[in-house]
Protein backbone atom coordinates (compact mmCIF):
# COMPACT_ATOMS: atom_id res chain seq x y z
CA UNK A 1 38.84 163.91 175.89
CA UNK A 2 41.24 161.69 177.12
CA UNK A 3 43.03 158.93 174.25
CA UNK A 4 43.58 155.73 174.58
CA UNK A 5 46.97 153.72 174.00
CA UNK A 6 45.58 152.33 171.09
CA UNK A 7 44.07 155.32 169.42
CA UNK A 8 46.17 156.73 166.65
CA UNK A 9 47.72 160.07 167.73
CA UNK A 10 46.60 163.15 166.03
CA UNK A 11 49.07 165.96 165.68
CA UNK A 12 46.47 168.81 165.19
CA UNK A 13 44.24 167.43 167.87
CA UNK A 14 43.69 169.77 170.82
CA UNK A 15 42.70 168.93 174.04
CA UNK A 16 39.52 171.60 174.89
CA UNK A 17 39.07 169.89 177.80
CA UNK A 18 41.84 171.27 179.43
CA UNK A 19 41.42 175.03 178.06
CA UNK A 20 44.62 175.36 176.42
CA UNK A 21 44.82 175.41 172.11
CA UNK A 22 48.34 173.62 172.79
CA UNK A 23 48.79 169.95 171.55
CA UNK A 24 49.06 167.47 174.35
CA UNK A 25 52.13 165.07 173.45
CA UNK A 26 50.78 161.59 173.87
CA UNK A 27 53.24 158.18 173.88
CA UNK A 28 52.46 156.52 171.37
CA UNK A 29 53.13 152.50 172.60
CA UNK A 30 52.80 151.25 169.20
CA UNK A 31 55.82 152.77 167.82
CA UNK A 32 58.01 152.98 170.99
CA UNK A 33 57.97 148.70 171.43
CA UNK A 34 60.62 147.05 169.48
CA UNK A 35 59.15 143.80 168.42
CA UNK A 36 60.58 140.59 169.66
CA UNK A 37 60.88 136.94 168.81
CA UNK A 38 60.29 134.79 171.80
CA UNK A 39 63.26 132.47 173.06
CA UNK A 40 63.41 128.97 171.23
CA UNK A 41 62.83 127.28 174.21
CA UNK A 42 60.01 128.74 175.21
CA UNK A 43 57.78 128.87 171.63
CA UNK A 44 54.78 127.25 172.22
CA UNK A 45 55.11 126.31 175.79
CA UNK A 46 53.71 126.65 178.74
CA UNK A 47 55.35 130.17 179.48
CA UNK A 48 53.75 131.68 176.76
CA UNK A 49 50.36 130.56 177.64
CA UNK A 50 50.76 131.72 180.87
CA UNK A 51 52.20 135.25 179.23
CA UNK A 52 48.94 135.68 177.36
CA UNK A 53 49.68 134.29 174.23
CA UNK A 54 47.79 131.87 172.71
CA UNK A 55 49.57 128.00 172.42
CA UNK A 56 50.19 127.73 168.52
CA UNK A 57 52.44 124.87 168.35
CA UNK A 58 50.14 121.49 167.35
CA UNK A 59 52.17 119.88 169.93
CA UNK A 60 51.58 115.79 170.17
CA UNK A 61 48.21 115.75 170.50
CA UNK A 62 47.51 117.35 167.74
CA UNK A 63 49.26 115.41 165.43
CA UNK A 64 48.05 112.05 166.36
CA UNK A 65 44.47 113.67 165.51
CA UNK A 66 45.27 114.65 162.08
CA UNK A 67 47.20 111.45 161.89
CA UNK A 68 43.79 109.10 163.34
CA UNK A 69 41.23 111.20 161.17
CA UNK A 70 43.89 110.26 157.84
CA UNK A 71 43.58 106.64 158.55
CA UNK A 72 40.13 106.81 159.32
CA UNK A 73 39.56 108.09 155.89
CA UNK A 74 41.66 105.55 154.38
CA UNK A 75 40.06 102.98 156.08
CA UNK A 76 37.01 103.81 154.65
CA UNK A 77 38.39 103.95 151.17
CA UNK A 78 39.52 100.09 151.21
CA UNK A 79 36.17 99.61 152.79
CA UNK A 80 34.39 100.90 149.87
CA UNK A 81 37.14 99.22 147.82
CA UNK A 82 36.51 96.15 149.14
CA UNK A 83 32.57 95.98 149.02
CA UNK A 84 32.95 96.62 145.43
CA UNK A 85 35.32 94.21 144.03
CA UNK A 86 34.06 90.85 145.70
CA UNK A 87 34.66 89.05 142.50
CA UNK A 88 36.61 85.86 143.79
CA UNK A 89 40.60 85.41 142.15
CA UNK A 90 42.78 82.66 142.30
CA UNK A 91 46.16 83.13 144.01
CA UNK A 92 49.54 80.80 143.80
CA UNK A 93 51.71 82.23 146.96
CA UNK A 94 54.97 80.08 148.03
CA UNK A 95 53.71 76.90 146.70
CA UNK A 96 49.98 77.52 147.70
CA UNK A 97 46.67 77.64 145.91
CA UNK A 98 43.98 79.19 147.18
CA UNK A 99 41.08 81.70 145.91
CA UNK A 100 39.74 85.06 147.68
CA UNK A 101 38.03 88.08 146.82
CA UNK A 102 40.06 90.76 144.97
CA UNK A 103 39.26 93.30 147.83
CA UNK A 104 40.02 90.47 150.54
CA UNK A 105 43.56 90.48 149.11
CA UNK A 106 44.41 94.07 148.85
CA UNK A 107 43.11 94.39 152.42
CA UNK A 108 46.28 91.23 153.21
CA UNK A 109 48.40 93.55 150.93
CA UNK A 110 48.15 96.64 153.23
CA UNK A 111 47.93 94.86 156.47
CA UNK A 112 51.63 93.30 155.28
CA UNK A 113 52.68 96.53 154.27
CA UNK A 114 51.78 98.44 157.26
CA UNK A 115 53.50 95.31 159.86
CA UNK A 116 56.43 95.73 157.46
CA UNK A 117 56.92 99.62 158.12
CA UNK A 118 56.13 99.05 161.48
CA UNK A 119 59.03 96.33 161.87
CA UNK A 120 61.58 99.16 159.81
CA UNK A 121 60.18 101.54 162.24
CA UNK A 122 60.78 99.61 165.11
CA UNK A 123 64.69 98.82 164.59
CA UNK A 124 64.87 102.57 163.61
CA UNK A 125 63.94 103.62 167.29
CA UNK A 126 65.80 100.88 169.02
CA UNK A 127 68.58 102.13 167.22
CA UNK A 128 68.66 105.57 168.31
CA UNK A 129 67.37 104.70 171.77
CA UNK A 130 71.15 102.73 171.56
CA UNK A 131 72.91 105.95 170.45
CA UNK A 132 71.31 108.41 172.72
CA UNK A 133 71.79 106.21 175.50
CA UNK A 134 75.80 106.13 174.55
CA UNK A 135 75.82 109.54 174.09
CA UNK A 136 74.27 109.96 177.79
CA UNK A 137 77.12 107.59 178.83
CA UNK A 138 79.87 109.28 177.60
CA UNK A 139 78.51 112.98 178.67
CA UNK A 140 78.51 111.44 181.86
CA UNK A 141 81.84 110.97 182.07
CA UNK A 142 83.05 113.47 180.84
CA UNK A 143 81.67 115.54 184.16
């Protein structure tokens, strides 16, 4: 009987096929391949899909999933926050008066909260959008 690659090897095994009470070496792959690490360029790319191996990395996509689905389930948190506190409150802001509903308010609250991290976020990108473009410039130069 002939063995596969991926059978384990058997050192009292005898091949009676072949008429002969000798043992048949067989290479044994398993042992013989050194295992490797792939290149850190290439992890997750498009040369290991094309090598076989599955694409592992979450990549872009993937994150602005996970990151959709979290504020979708947040959203429906202040929903449900909001349908249950409808109970009207007074509220003195820079010299104005004015009533709204508890869960109107919080709603304001996180809507200001979110526009200011976008703003920080914003300057944050400009900023290194400035340095990498330097950086460019004086790599440039240099060749």
């Amino acid at each position: 009987m002939a063995t596969r690659s991926h059978d384990p090897v058997d050192p009292d095994h005898t091949d009676h096929a072949a008429g002969s009470a000798e043992i048949t070496p067989v290479d044994d792959t398993h042992a013989s391949a050194p295992a490797t690490v792939p290149a850190e360029g290439t992890r997750g790319g498009r040369r290991d899909h094309e090598a076989g191996y599955p694409d592992s990395a979450g990549g872009r996509l993937g994150s602005a999933w996970v990151g959709l689905v979290l504020g979708a389930l947040v959203t429906i948190l202040l929903l449900i926050f909001i349908a249950q506190n409808t109970t009207s409150t007074d509220v003195r802001y820079l010299g104005l008066e004015f009533s709204l509903p508890l869960g109107v308010l919080v709603l304001f609250a996180a809507i200001a909260g979110a526009l200011i991290m976008a703003l920080f976020a914003g300057f944050r990108i400009l900023q290194l959008r400035m340095r990498a473009r330097k950086a460019r410039k004086l790599t440039s130069r240099q060749h």
